[in-house]
Short mmCIF file of C-alpha atoms in Angstrom, two decimals:
data_model
loop_
_atom_site.label_atom_id
_atom_site.label_comp_id
_atom_site.label_asym_id
_atom_site.label_seq_id
_atom_site.Cartn_x
_atom_site.Cartn_y
_atom_site.Cartn_z
CA UNK I 254 -16.70 3.56 -33.26
CA UNK I 255 -19.46 5.49 -31.24
CA UNK I 256 -19.31 7.61 -28.33
CA UNK I 257 -21.22 9.10 -25.70
CA UNK I 258 -21.23 12.07 -23.76
CA UNK I 259 -20.23 11.86 -20.26
CA UNK I 260 -22.18 14.29 -18.20
CA UNK I 261 -22.25 14.54 -14.26
CA UNK I 262 -25.64 12.84 -12.87
CA UNK I 263 -26.33 11.06 -15.73
CA UNK I 264 -25.90 7.23 -16.30
CA UNK I 265 -25.30 5.47 -19.40
CA UNK I 266 -26.88 2.06 -17.44
CA UNK I 267 -30.41 2.64 -16.38
CA UNK I 268 -30.87 -0.92 -14.91
CA UNK I 269 -30.73 -0.78 -11.36
CA UNK I 270 -29.43 -4.38 -10.99
CA UNK I 271 -25.88 -4.95 -12.11
CA UNK I 272 -25.48 -3.40 -15.60
CA UNK I 273 -25.12 -5.89 -18.63
CA UNK I 274 -25.71 -9.42 -18.24
CA UNK I 275 -22.67 -10.61 -19.38
CA UNK I 276 -19.63 -9.19 -17.48
CA UNK I 277 -16.04 -9.78 -16.91
CA UNK I 278 -16.89 -12.51 -14.01
CA UNK I 279 -19.05 -14.65 -16.19
CA UNK I 280 -17.54 -14.36 -19.38
CA UNK I 281 -15.80 -17.83 -18.81
CA UNK I 282 -15.47 -19.95 -15.94
CA UNK I 283 -12.90 -22.39 -16.45
CA UNK I 284 -9.42 -22.37 -14.67
CA UNK I 285 -7.86 -21.36 -18.17
CA UNK I 286 -10.00 -18.58 -18.86
CA UNK I 287 -8.72 -17.06 -15.57
CA UNK I 288 -5.18 -18.06 -15.84
CA UNK I 289 -4.50 -16.95 -19.09
CA UNK I 290 -6.78 -13.79 -18.94
CA UNK I 291 -5.68 -10.61 -20.33
CA UNK I 292 -8.58 -8.68 -18.87
CA UNK I 293 -6.88 -6.08 -16.68
CA UNK I 294 -10.20 -6.46 -14.28
CA UNK I 295 -9.42 -10.52 -13.92
CA UNK I 296 -5.85 -9.92 -13.32
CA UNK I 297 -6.79 -7.31 -10.38
CA UNK I 298 -8.64 -10.14 -8.94
CA UNK I 299 -5.91 -12.83 -9.38
CA UNK I 300 -3.79 -10.21 -7.57
CA UNK I 301 -6.38 -9.70 -4.79
CA UNK I 302 -6.75 -13.55 -3.93
CA UNK I 303 -2.69 -13.55 -3.93
CA UNK I 304 -2.42 -10.46 -1.81
CA UNK I 305 -4.67 -11.94 0.84
CA UNK I 306 -2.81 -15.07 1.02
CA UNK I 307 0.42 -13.54 1.67
CA UNK I 308 -1.23 -11.11 4.11
CA UNK I 309 -2.69 -14.10 6.27
CA UNK I 310 0.94 -15.56 6.31
CA UNK I 311 2.78 -12.35 7.25
CA UNK I 312 -0.25 -11.83 9.71
CA UNK I 313 0.77 -15.11 11.03
CA UNK I 314 4.45 -14.11 11.76
CA UNK I 315 3.33 -11.10 13.40
CA UNK I 316 1.09 -13.12 15.86
CA UNK I 317 4.08 -15.32 16.83
CA UNK I 318 6.48 -12.35 17.41
CA UNK I 319 3.73 -10.84 19.69
CA UNK I 320 3.30 -13.92 21.56
CA UNK I 321 7.00 -14.14 22.14
CA UNK I 322 7.07 -10.65 23.67
CA UNK I 323 4.26 -11.19 25.76
CA UNK I 324 6.88 -12.09 28.56
CA UNK I 325 10.40 -10.50 29.12
CA UNK I 326 12.19 -13.93 29.43
CA UNK I 327 12.24 -15.13 25.74
CA UNK I 328 10.61 -18.54 26.55
CA UNK I 329 8.35 -19.27 23.35
CA UNK I 330 11.25 -19.61 20.89
CA UNK I 331 15.18 -19.11 20.63
CA UNK I 332 16.89 -16.11 19.63
CA UNK I 333 17.51 -17.70 15.99
CA UNK I 334 13.90 -18.54 15.54
CA UNK I 335 12.63 -15.31 16.64
CA UNK I 336 15.25 -13.75 14.05
CA UNK I 337 13.68 -15.62 11.21
CA UNK I 338 10.08 -14.65 12.47
CA UNK I 339 10.93 -10.96 12.28
CA UNK I 340 12.42 -11.39 8.97
CA UNK I 341 9.81 -13.43 7.21
CA UNK I 342 7.31 -11.17 8.53
CA UNK I 343 9.03 -7.99 7.03
CA UNK I 344 9.75 -9.74 3.69
CA UNK I 345 6.09 -10.92 3.39
CA UNK I 346 4.53 -7.92 4.47
CA UNK I 347 6.85 -5.39 2.48
CA UNK I 348 7.70 -7.03 -0.86
CA UNK I 349 4.37 -9.51 -1.26
CA UNK I 350 1.88 -7.40 0.14
CA UNK I 351 2.23 -3.45 0.88
CA UNK I 352 4.12 -2.69 -2.17
CA UNK I 353 1.97 -4.36 -4.68
CA UNK I 354 -1.26 -3.80 -2.67
CA UNK I 355 -3.25 -0.71 -3.97
CA UNK I 356 -1.48 -0.89 -7.16
CA UNK I 357 -1.76 -4.52 -8.08
CA UNK I 358 -5.28 -4.67 -7.32
CA UNK I 359 -7.16 -1.15 -7.58
CA UNK I 360 -4.57 0.36 -10.08
CA UNK I 361 -5.08 -2.64 -12.27
CA UNK I 362 -8.71 -2.85 -11.76
CA UNK I 363 -9.40 1.22 -11.85
CA UNK I 364 -7.34 2.97 -14.15
CA UNK I 365 -8.64 2.12 -17.54
CA UNK I 366 -12.06 2.61 -16.16
CA UNK I 367 -11.09 5.74 -14.74
CA UNK I 368 -9.90 6.82 -17.75
CA UNK I 369 -11.98 5.78 -20.30
CA UNK I 370 -10.05 3.09 -21.81
CA UNK I 371 -10.94 -0.71 -22.69
CA UNK I 372 -7.89 -2.23 -21.12
CA UNK I 373 -4.18 -1.42 -20.00
CA UNK I 374 -1.88 -0.53 -22.59
CA UNK I 375 0.16 -4.15 -22.32
CA UNK I 376 -2.69 -6.68 -21.58
CA UNK I 377 -0.09 -9.55 -21.90
CA UNK I 378 2.62 -7.76 -19.95
CA UNK I 379 0.24 -7.24 -17.09
CA UNK I 380 -0.67 -11.12 -16.92
CA UNK I 381 3.30 -11.60 -16.85
CA UNK I 382 3.49 -9.34 -14.04
CA UNK I 383 1.07 -11.27 -11.80
CA UNK I 384 3.06 -14.41 -12.92
CA UNK I 385 6.23 -13.09 -11.81
CA UNK I 386 4.84 -11.71 -8.56
CA UNK I 387 3.62 -15.26 -8.15
CA UNK I 388 7.09 -16.73 -8.90
CA UNK I 389 8.91 -14.54 -6.48
CA UNK I 390 6.39 -15.18 -3.75
CA UNK I 391 6.80 -19.05 -4.32
CA UNK I 392 10.36 -18.46 -3.85
CA UNK I 393 9.90 -16.62 -0.38
CA UNK I 394 7.50 -19.46 0.78
CA UNK I 395 10.18 -22.15 -0.25
CA UNK I 396 12.77 -19.76 1.77
CA UNK I 397 10.49 -20.41 4.82
CA UNK I 398 9.71 -24.05 4.09
CA UNK I 399 13.73 -24.79 3.88
CA UNK I 400 14.20 -22.59 7.43
CA UNK I 401 13.84 -19.25 6.78
CA UNK I 402 15.85 -16.22 6.79
CA UNK I 403 17.26 -14.48 9.52
CA UNK I 404 19.16 -11.32 8.31
CA UNK I 405 16.08 -8.80 8.95
CA UNK I 406 13.84 -7.75 5.67
CA UNK I 407 16.67 -5.11 5.04
CA UNK I 408 19.23 -7.99 4.02
CA UNK I 409 21.93 -5.67 6.03
CA UNK I 410 25.61 -6.90 4.90
CA UNK I 411 27.98 -8.48 5.51
CA UNK I 412 25.96 -10.57 7.61
CA UNK I 413 23.53 -11.35 4.60
CA UNK I 414 26.51 -11.44 2.12
CA UNK I 415 29.05 -13.69 4.03
CA UNK I 416 27.87 -14.83 7.71
CA UNK I 417 24.25 -16.02 7.68
CA UNK I 418 23.67 -19.53 7.48
CA UNK I 419 19.80 -19.27 6.32
CA UNK I 420 18.24 -19.03 2.99
CA UNK I 421 19.33 -15.78 1.96
CA UNK I 422 19.74 -16.29 -1.83
CA UNK I 423 16.24 -17.78 -2.08
CA UNK I 424 14.28 -15.39 -0.24
CA UNK I 425 16.40 -12.35 -1.91
CA UNK I 426 15.73 -14.12 -5.31
CA UNK I 427 11.94 -14.10 -4.65
CA UNK I 428 12.02 -9.84 -3.72
CA UNK I 429 14.29 -9.66 -7.00
CA UNK I 430 11.85 -11.52 -9.15
CA UNK I 431 8.95 -9.63 -7.45
CA UNK I 432 10.73 -6.30 -8.18
CA UNK I 433 10.36 -7.12 -12.18
CA UNK I 434 6.58 -7.45 -11.55
CA UNK I 435 6.40 -3.94 -9.86
CA UNK I 436 8.57 -2.44 -12.86
CA UNK I 437 6.38 -3.89 -15.58
CA UNK I 438 3.27 -2.66 -13.75
CA UNK I 439 4.46 0.89 -13.57
CA UNK I 440 5.40 0.93 -17.17
CA UNK I 441 2.03 -0.25 -18.34
CA UNK I 442 0.48 2.30 -16.15
CA UNK I 443 2.58 5.24 -17.45
CA UNK I 444 1.93 4.29 -20.96
CA UNK I 445 -1.84 3.83 -20.50
CA UNK I 446 -2.23 7.16 -18.78
CA UNK I 447 -0.17 8.83 -21.66
CA UNK I 448 -1.86 7.14 -24.40
CA UNK I 449 -5.23 5.75 -23.83
CA UNK I 450 -7.16 8.41 -22.14
CA UNK I 451 -10.88 8.85 -23.43
CA UNK I 452 -11.76 12.24 -25.58
CA UNK I 453 -12.02 14.97 -23.38
CA UNK I 454 -10.08 13.54 -20.67
CA UNK I 455 -7.35 15.82 -20.20
CA UNK I 456 -4.55 15.86 -17.40
CA UNK I 457 -6.58 18.09 -15.24
CA UNK I 458 -9.79 16.31 -15.48
CA UNK I 459 -8.18 12.81 -14.28
CA UNK I 460 -9.09 11.45 -11.18
CA UNK I 461 -6.64 12.06 -8.32
CA UNK I 462 -6.35 8.35 -7.94
CA UNK I 463 -4.92 8.39 -11.36
CA UNK I 464 -2.55 11.15 -10.36
CA UNK I 465 -1.39 9.02 -7.41
CA UNK I 466 -0.66 5.85 -9.71
CA UNK I 467 1.01 7.75 -12.03
CA UNK I 468 3.57 9.54 -9.45
CA UNK I 469 3.95 5.63 -7.92
CA UNK I 470 4.61 4.34 -11.44
CA UNK I 471 7.65 6.76 -11.75
CA UNK I 472 9.06 5.53 -8.44
CA UNK I 473 8.49 1.80 -9.56
CA UNK I 474 10.43 2.48 -12.81
CA UNK I 475 13.69 4.80 -11.42
CA UNK I 476 13.96 2.89 -8.05
CA UNK I 477 13.24 -0.89 -8.60
CA UNK I 478 16.20 -1.30 -10.50
CA UNK I 479 18.73 -0.26 -7.91
CA UNK I 480 17.46 -2.87 -5.20
CA UNK I 481 17.28 -5.43 -8.00
CA UNK I 482 21.23 -4.62 -8.81
CA UNK I 483 21.78 -4.59 -5.01
CA UNK I 484 20.22 -7.72 -4.49
CA UNK I 485 22.40 -9.49 -7.45
CA UNK I 486 25.57 -7.96 -5.75
CA UNK I 487 24.58 -9.74 -2.24
CA UNK I 488 24.21 -13.00 -4.03
CA UNK I 489 27.48 -12.61 -6.01
CA UNK I 490 29.49 -11.95 -3.09
CA UNK I 491 27.66 -14.65 -1.21
CA UNK I 492 28.62 -17.23 -3.75
CA UNK I 493 32.06 -15.76 -5.14
CA UNK I 494 33.33 -13.63 -2.29
CA UNK I 495 34.13 -11.02 -4.54
CA UNK I 496 34.34 -8.50 -2.11
CA UNK I 497 31.92 -5.61 -2.58
CA UNK I 498 30.42 -5.25 0.76
CA UNK I 499 32.39 -7.25 3.11
CA UNK I 500 35.36 -5.28 4.49
CA UNK I 501 37.53 -8.32 4.98
CA UNK I 502 37.78 -8.58 1.33
CA UNK I 503 37.82 -4.79 0.87
CA UNK I 504 34.18 -4.04 0.56
CA UNK I 505 32.24 -1.47 2.05
CA UNK I 506 29.23 -2.66 4.17
CA UNK I 507 27.79 1.05 4.19
CA UNK I 508 27.64 0.95 0.32
CA UNK I 509 24.97 -1.70 0.53
CA UNK I 510 23.08 0.75 2.91
CA UNK I 511 23.17 3.36 0.43
CA UNK I 512 21.90 1.08 -2.48
CA UNK I 513 19.26 0.01 -0.37
CA UNK I 514 17.63 2.85 1.10
CA UNK I 515 18.07 4.89 -2.17
CA UNK I 516 15.27 2.18 -3.27
CA UNK I 517 13.66 1.31 0.09
CA UNK I 518 12.92 4.94 1.34
CA UNK I 519 10.81 5.73 -2.05
CA UNK I 520 9.21 2.34 -1.88
CA UNK I 521 7.50 3.76 1.36
CA UNK I 522 6.02 5.99 -0.98
CA UNK I 523 5.01 3.33 -3.42
CA UNK I 524 3.08 1.98 -0.33
CA UNK I 525 1.43 5.17 0.56
CA UNK I 526 0.60 7.10 -2.68
CA UNK I 527 -1.91 4.85 -4.00
CA UNK I 528 -3.79 5.05 -0.73
CA UNK I 529 -3.41 8.66 -0.86
CA UNK I 530 -5.17 8.41 -4.19
CA UNK I 531 -7.85 6.36 -2.64
CA UNK I 532 -8.38 8.83 -0.09
CA UNK I 533 -9.21 11.68 -2.64
CA UNK I 534 -11.84 9.44 -4.15
CA UNK I 535 -13.54 8.36 -1.01
CA UNK I 536 -13.62 11.69 0.83
CA UNK I 537 -14.85 13.60 -1.80
CA UNK I 538 -17.78 11.06 -2.52
CA UNK I 539 -18.82 10.93 1.14
CA UNK I 540 -18.61 14.52 1.63
CA UNK I 541 -20.84 15.08 -1.49
CA UNK I 542 -18.30 18.15 -2.34
CA UNK I 543 -15.86 18.92 -4.85
CA UNK I 544 -12.22 18.16 -3.82
CA UNK I 545 -10.71 21.11 -2.17
CA UNK I 546 -7.43 22.33 -3.95
CA UNK I 547 -7.22 19.58 -6.89
CA UNK I 548 -3.92 20.90 -8.54
CA UNK I 549 -2.30 20.99 -5.20
CA UNK I 550 -2.84 17.54 -4.61
CA UNK I 551 -2.07 16.33 -7.94
CA UNK I 552 1.23 18.02 -7.91
CA UNK I 553 2.13 17.11 -4.48
CA UNK I 554 1.82 13.38 -5.68
CA UNK I 555 4.63 14.26 -8.16
CA UNK I 556 6.54 16.22 -5.50
CA UNK I 557 6.75 13.18 -3.00
CA UNK I 558 7.86 10.93 -5.88
CA UNK I 559 10.82 13.13 -6.68
CA UNK I 560 11.48 14.50 -3.29
CA UNK I 561 11.61 11.01 -2.22
CA UNK I 562 14.69 10.01 -3.80
CA UNK I 563 16.65 12.61 -2.07
CA UNK I 564 16.10 11.70 1.58
CA UNK I 565 17.46 8.08 2.09
CA UNK I 566 20.37 9.12 4.42
CA UNK I 567 18.06 9.83 7.19
CA UNK I 568 18.01 5.85 7.88
CA UNK I 569 21.81 6.12 8.30
CA UNK I 570 22.42 8.87 10.83
CA UNK I 571 24.36 6.42 13.14
CA UNK I 572 26.17 4.84 10.47
CA UNK I 573 29.34 6.99 10.29
CA UNK I 574 28.54 9.61 7.70
CA UNK I 575 29.54 13.06 8.37
CA UNK I 576 27.52 15.67 10.45
CA UNK I 577 27.05 17.84 7.45
CA UNK I 578 25.61 15.01 5.15
CA UNK I 579 23.27 14.16 7.93
CA UNK I 580 22.31 17.84 8.39
CA UNK I 581 21.46 18.08 4.42
CA UNK I 582 19.30 14.57 4.64
CA UNK I 583 17.51 16.08 7.95
CA UNK I 584 16.37 19.19 5.95
CA UNK I 585 15.06 17.44 2.91
CA UNK I 586 13.48 14.97 4.96
CA UNK I 587 11.71 18.15 6.79
CA UNK I 588 10.85 19.25 2.86
CA UNK I 589 9.43 16.08 1.82
CA UNK I 590 6.87 16.31 4.67
CA UNK I 591 5.46 19.38 2.94
CA UNK I 592 3.48 17.95 0.34
CA UNK I 593 2.44 15.13 2.48
CA UNK I 594 0.77 17.89 4.98
CA UNK I 595 -0.30 19.77 1.91
CA UNK I 596 -2.82 16.55 1.04
CA UNK I 597 -3.89 16.06 4.63
CA UNK I 598 -4.92 19.75 4.86
CA UNK I 599 -6.72 19.39 1.45
CA UNK I 600 -8.76 16.77 2.48
CA UNK I 601 -9.37 18.25 5.85
CA UNK I 602 -10.83 21.47 3.93
CA UNK I 603 -12.99 19.20 1.84
CA UNK I 604 -14.55 17.56 4.78
CA UNK I 605 -15.46 21.08 6.08
CA UNK I 606 -19.24 21.76 5.67
CA UNK I 607 -19.44 18.99 3.68
CA UNK I 608 -22.69 16.54 3.88
CA UNK I 609 -20.55 13.69 5.42
CA UNK I 610 -22.00 10.07 5.39
CA UNK I 611 -20.18 7.95 7.70
CA UNK I 612 -20.36 4.83 5.55
CA UNK I 613 -17.54 2.03 6.05
CA UNK I 614 -15.27 3.36 3.22
CA UNK I 615 -15.40 6.86 4.84
CA UNK I 616 -14.53 5.41 8.43
CA UNK I 617 -11.68 3.88 6.90
CA UNK I 618 -10.59 7.26 5.33
CA UNK I 619 -11.16 9.11 8.68
CA UNK I 620 -8.80 6.36 10.15
CA UNK I 621 -6.39 6.87 7.82
CA UNK I 622 -6.30 10.74 8.43
CA UNK I 623 -5.50 10.13 11.95
CA UNK I 624 -3.17 7.30 11.79
CA UNK I 625 -1.32 8.67 9.04
CA UNK I 626 -0.89 12.15 10.53
CA UNK I 627 0.48 10.57 13.77
CA UNK I 628 2.99 8.61 11.80
CA UNK I 629 4.25 11.56 9.55
CA UNK I 630 4.56 13.92 12.86
CA UNK I 631 6.60 11.03 14.38
CA UNK I 632 8.68 10.96 11.09
CA UNK I 633 9.60 14.56 11.83
CA UNK I 634 11.01 13.48 15.03
CA UNK I 635 13.03 10.77 13.31
CA UNK I 636 14.29 13.64 10.78
CA UNK I 637 15.90 15.49 13.95
CA UNK I 638 19.33 14.37 13.90
CA UNK I 639 19.44 14.33 17.79
CA UNK I 640 16.27 12.46 18.43
CA UNK I 641 16.80 10.07 15.91
CA UNK I 642 20.05 9.30 17.22
CA UNK I 643 18.31 8.57 20.73
CA UNK I 644 15.58 6.34 19.62
CA UNK I 645 17.47 4.71 16.33
CA UNK I 646 16.78 0.93 15.79
CA UNK I 647 14.33 1.33 18.92
CA UNK I 648 10.64 0.32 18.99
CA UNK I 649 10.04 3.93 18.22
CA UNK I 650 11.00 3.54 14.72
CA UNK I 651 8.92 0.22 14.58
CA UNK I 652 5.79 2.18 15.57
CA UNK I 653 6.52 5.14 13.35
CA UNK I 654 6.54 2.70 10.27
CA UNK I 655 3.59 0.90 11.20
CA UNK I 656 1.65 3.89 11.63
CA UNK I 657 2.40 4.86 8.03
CA UNK I 658 2.38 1.54 6.56
CA UNK I 659 -0.65 -0.16 8.54
CA UNK I 660 -2.35 2.79 9.72
CA UNK I 661 -1.68 4.72 6.30
CA UNK I 662 -1.33 2.14 3.50
CA UNK I 663 -3.40 -0.66 4.76
CA UNK I 664 -6.33 1.60 5.88
CA UNK I 665 -6.42 3.07 2.49
CA UNK I 666 -6.37 -0.66 0.88
CA UNK I 667 -9.33 -1.40 3.21
CA UNK I 668 -10.95 1.79 2.26
CA UNK I 669 -10.59 0.81 -1.36
CA UNK I 670 -11.76 -2.35 -0.99
CA UNK I 671 -15.04 -1.30 0.68
CA UNK I 672 -15.75 1.45 -1.43
CA UNK I 673 -15.08 -0.27 -5.05
CA UNK I 674 -16.13 -3.96 -3.63
CA UNK I 675 -19.79 -3.36 -5.37
CA UNK I 676 -17.96 -2.00 -8.55
CA UNK I 677 -15.81 -5.20 -8.67
CA UNK I 678 -18.20 -7.84 -7.76
CA UNK I 679 -21.71 -6.66 -8.27
CA UNK I 680 -22.54 -7.43 -4.82
CA UNK I 681 -22.89 -5.43 -1.59
CA UNK I 682 -21.53 -6.38 1.63
CA UNK I 683 -23.47 -5.78 5.18
CA UNK I 684 -22.86 -2.07 6.23
CA UNK I 685 -23.28 -2.73 9.73
CA UNK I 686 -20.22 -5.28 9.98
CA UNK I 687 -18.08 -3.23 7.92
CA UNK I 688 -18.35 -0.36 10.07
CA UNK I 689 -17.95 -2.41 13.13
CA UNK I 690 -14.80 -3.90 11.71
CA UNK I 691 -13.35 -0.28 10.80
CA UNK I 692 -13.76 0.65 14.50
CA UNK I 693 -12.22 -2.68 15.46
CA UNK I 694 -9.20 -2.13 13.36
CA UNK I 695 -8.84 1.53 14.82
CA UNK I 696 -8.94 0.70 18.28
CA UNK I 697 -6.56 -2.44 17.64
CA UNK I 698 -3.64 -0.57 15.87
CA UNK I 699 -3.87 2.14 18.53
CA UNK I 700 -3.42 -0.60 21.27
CA UNK I 701 -0.63 -2.19 19.44
CA UNK I 702 1.60 0.42 18.50
CA UNK I 703 1.12 3.40 20.37
CA UNK I 704 2.78 1.64 23.30
CA UNK I 705 5.64 0.92 21.25
CA UNK I 706 6.31 4.71 21.00
CA UNK I 707 6.57 4.64 24.70
CA UNK I 708 8.83 1.65 25.25
CA UNK I 709 10.87 2.50 22.45
CA UNK I 710 11.60 6.13 23.75
CA UNK I 711 12.66 4.21 27.05
CA UNK I 712 15.07 2.41 25.24
CA UNK I 713 13.74 -1.15 24.02
CA UNK I 714 15.81 -1.85 20.87
CA UNK I 715 13.80 -3.83 18.08
CA UNK I 716 14.50 -7.17 16.98
CA UNK I 717 15.11 -8.19 20.51
CA UNK I 718 13.14 -11.01 22.25
CA UNK I 719 14.20 -10.79 25.49
CA UNK I 720 13.78 -7.42 27.20
CA UNK I 721 13.96 -5.93 30.91
CA UNK I 722 10.88 -6.72 33.02
CA UNK I 723 9.70 -2.93 33.15
CA UNK I 724 9.10 -2.94 29.63
CA UNK I 725 6.55 -5.88 30.04
CA UNK I 726 3.48 -3.94 30.75
CA UNK I 727 3.60 -2.22 27.72
CA UNK I 728 4.42 -5.24 25.52
CA UNK I 729 1.25 -6.82 27.06
CA UNK I 730 -0.86 -3.71 25.73
CA UNK I 731 0.64 -4.47 22.54
CA UNK I 732 0.14 -7.91 22.12
CA UNK I 733 -3.54 -7.68 23.44
CA UNK I 734 -4.08 -4.86 20.60
CA UNK I 735 -2.35 -7.13 18.09
CA UNK I 736 -5.14 -9.70 18.90
CA UNK I 737 -8.09 -7.16 18.38
CA UNK I 738 -6.38 -5.82 15.09
CA UNK I 739 -6.08 -9.59 13.81
CA UNK I 740 -9.87 -10.11 14.69
CA UNK I 741 -10.64 -6.94 12.93
CA UNK I 742 -8.85 -7.80 9.75
CA UNK I 743 -10.61 -11.24 9.73
CA UNK I 744 -13.90 -9.89 10.11
CA UNK I 745 -14.22 -8.41 6.41
CA UNK I 746 -12.65 -11.65 5.31
CA UNK I 747 -15.61 -13.35 6.18
CA UNK I 748 -18.35 -11.19 5.04
CA UNK I 749 -16.82 -10.20 1.79
CA UNK I 750 -16.84 -13.96 1.25
CA UNK I 751 -20.22 -14.12 2.39
CA UNK I 752 -21.38 -11.53 0.12
CA UNK I 753 -20.13 -13.21 -2.98
CA UNK I 754 -23.13 -15.14 -2.83
CA UNK I 755 -25.50 -13.81 -0.47
CA UNK I 756 -24.92 -10.21 -0.58
CA UNK I 757 -27.80 -8.02 -2.09
CA UNK I 758 -26.99 -7.03 -6.03
CA UNK I 759 -25.42 -3.48 -6.26
CA UNK I 760 -26.69 -1.15 -8.73
CA UNK I 761 -24.37 0.53 -11.26
CA UNK I 762 -23.60 3.49 -8.90
CA UNK I 763 -24.56 2.52 -5.39
CA UNK I 764 -22.47 5.61 -3.67
CA UNK I 765 -24.13 8.16 -6.18
CA UNK I 766 -20.58 8.83 -6.87
CA UNK I 767 -18.82 10.80 -9.77
CA UNK I 768 -16.51 9.35 -12.27
CA UNK I 769 -16.44 7.07 -15.58
CA UNK I 770 -16.00 3.73 -13.50
CA UNK I 771 -19.41 4.71 -11.74
CA UNK I 772 -21.52 6.45 -13.95
CA UNK I 773 -20.31 4.77 -17.35
CA UNK I 774 -19.79 1.25 -16.36
CA UNK I 775 -21.82 -1.76 -14.87
CA UNK I 776 -21.46 -3.33 -11.59
CA UNK I 777 -19.43 -5.64 -12.51
CA UNK I 778 -18.19 -3.91 -15.55
CA UNK I 779 -18.71 -5.88 -18.86
CA UNK I 780 -15.17 -7.10 -20.59
CA UNK I 781 -14.16 -4.07 -22.33
CA UNK I 782 -15.64 -1.92 -19.66
CA UNK I 783 -17.73 0.55 -21.89
CA UNK I 784 -20.27 0.01 -24.38
CA UNK I 785 -19.32 2.99 -26.22
CA UNK I 786 -16.30 5.34 -25.79
CA UNK I 787 -17.07 7.99 -23.41
CA UNK I 788 -16.55 11.67 -24.21
CA UNK I 789 -15.54 13.51 -21.22
CA UNK I 790 -17.00 17.05 -20.85
CA UNK I 791 -16.65 17.91 -17.14
CA UNK I 792 -13.96 17.90 -14.68
CA UNK I 793 -13.63 15.29 -11.62
CA UNK I 794 -15.53 15.35 -8.65
CA UNK I 795 -18.56 17.69 -9.94
CA UNK I 796 -20.67 17.18 -6.80
CA UNK I 797 -23.47 19.60 -6.55
CA UNK I 798 -22.48 22.31 -3.77
CA UNK I 799 -24.38 21.98 -0.61
CA UNK I 800 -26.51 25.26 0.30
CA UNK I 801 -26.14 26.09 3.74
CA UNK I 802 -29.00 28.46 5.40
CA UNK I 803 -27.98 31.22 7.60
#
C-alpha cells in the first residue's frame, strides 16, 4: 500500500472544487445502498437524519410544556397529561438525542478520518448500532402513540415498577435497546483508536476530539450495562412482583436511585465530553493558534470519565442517606469540577492573543464557553449540601441541567455541524444566516432558562403544572425565550437543507484548518477516505504562531 507524508499546510488534494469525482455520497443512490451500508460516513448521515427527527419530537413536547406553564392555573392540560409531556420530553431528548448526538454523528464520521483509517474497526457492528438505535426509538414512539409514560425520564420506583398505569415497559425497553447501540459504538471507537491509527499518529498527536470520544467510550462501556440491568429489574418487578424496589414486598426504592444515578451522572459526561472535544478543534482553528495545554486537556477528559463514576450520590442528598455519605459525595463533586475548569481555562488561554475569526462555528464555541461555565458554576451550588437541600427538585435544578446539556452539549453539536458541514456534504451554507441563528439561539436560551434559576430559588418545584401567581412573570419570560430558541434551531434546518442543492461547492479545506480530515481528504471524502495511507510527521494543531508588533 502506498503512503504519503502529512506535512502542515500541504494538501493532498489540489482541486479547490470538492476532491475526487466519486465520493461516499454518490457511490450509490439506492435505498439499499444506504440502509445496508458499512461506510462509517454514511452511517453518520443516517444518525444525523434520525437524531434530527427525534430532536423535533422532543422539542415539540418542550413547547407544550412551556405553553402550559404560561399561566399559573394549569388550564391547557390535565395533570396526568402534563406528567406525560415532561416524561416523554426527557426520554426522547436524553436517550435518543443528547447521549448519541455528537458520538453517533461526528464520532462516526470523523474518528477514522482524524486518525488516518479507512473505516471503523467493526463496520457491520457500526450498522447494527444504528439499527438498534432506530429500534429503541420506534419503541419510544409506540409508547407515545399508545398513551405515553408518566413516571418522569428517571423511572423512579416504586411508582414506575408497581403503580403507574402508563406504558412504562415499552418506553423502558426502548431505552434498554438504545443502550446496546451506545455500548457497541463505544467498543468500536476504542478498538479503532487503539489499533487503526496511521503510521506516525502517536497518542499525543491525536486530535483532542479523538481523546474526548475515547473517554466517552470508556463511560459507555462501563456505565451503560448498569442502567440496562436496572431497567430489566424494573420490568421484572412490574411483570412478576418480585420485590426488588417495592418496600411492600421487601424491596428498597433507594436501591433503584443508586443504580440509576451510578449510570446517569456519568451519562451527563457522555453528553458533554464529545462537545468538549469539538471545542478544542473549533477554538484552535479560528484562533489560528496551537492549543494551549494539550496534555492537560487530554488527561482531563480521562479524569472526568473516571471521577464521573464516583459522584452519583449528590443526586440523593434528600433521600435519607447519612450526612457523612453526603459530605463525601459533596467533596468528590467539587473534585470533578477541576478537570472541567482546566479545559475552560486552556481554551481561554488559546483564545488569548489569537487571530480570532468570528465565523459561525466559533460563535457557537464562544456561546458554549459562556453557557457551560454558568452551568458548571451552578453545579458547584448543587454540590454544596445545604444549598442543594433548599433547591432540590426545583426549577433551579432544571435550569442547571439545561445550561449544561442544551447550553453545552447542543451548542457543541451545533458548532460541530457548522464546522464539518462542508466536509460532510461538499457544500457551503450561508454564513450570515448561520451567524444570525447562533445569536438567536444564545439570546433565546438565556431568556428561557435564566429565569428558571430565580423561580427555582424562590421555591417553584419542577414537574408541577399549577403554581402560585407570583411566579407567572418569570414563566412568561421563559416561555417567550423558548419560542425564540425554537426559531433559532429551525433556521439552521432550513439553510442546511437549502445548501444541499444551492450552496456553493466547498474546497477540500475551506477553513484552512489542520488535521488529516481537512488536509488529506476531499470534501466530501471518497468511500475509503484517503487515496494513500497518510504518514503523520507533526503533532496536532501546528498553526503558524502570530507575530505581534510592539
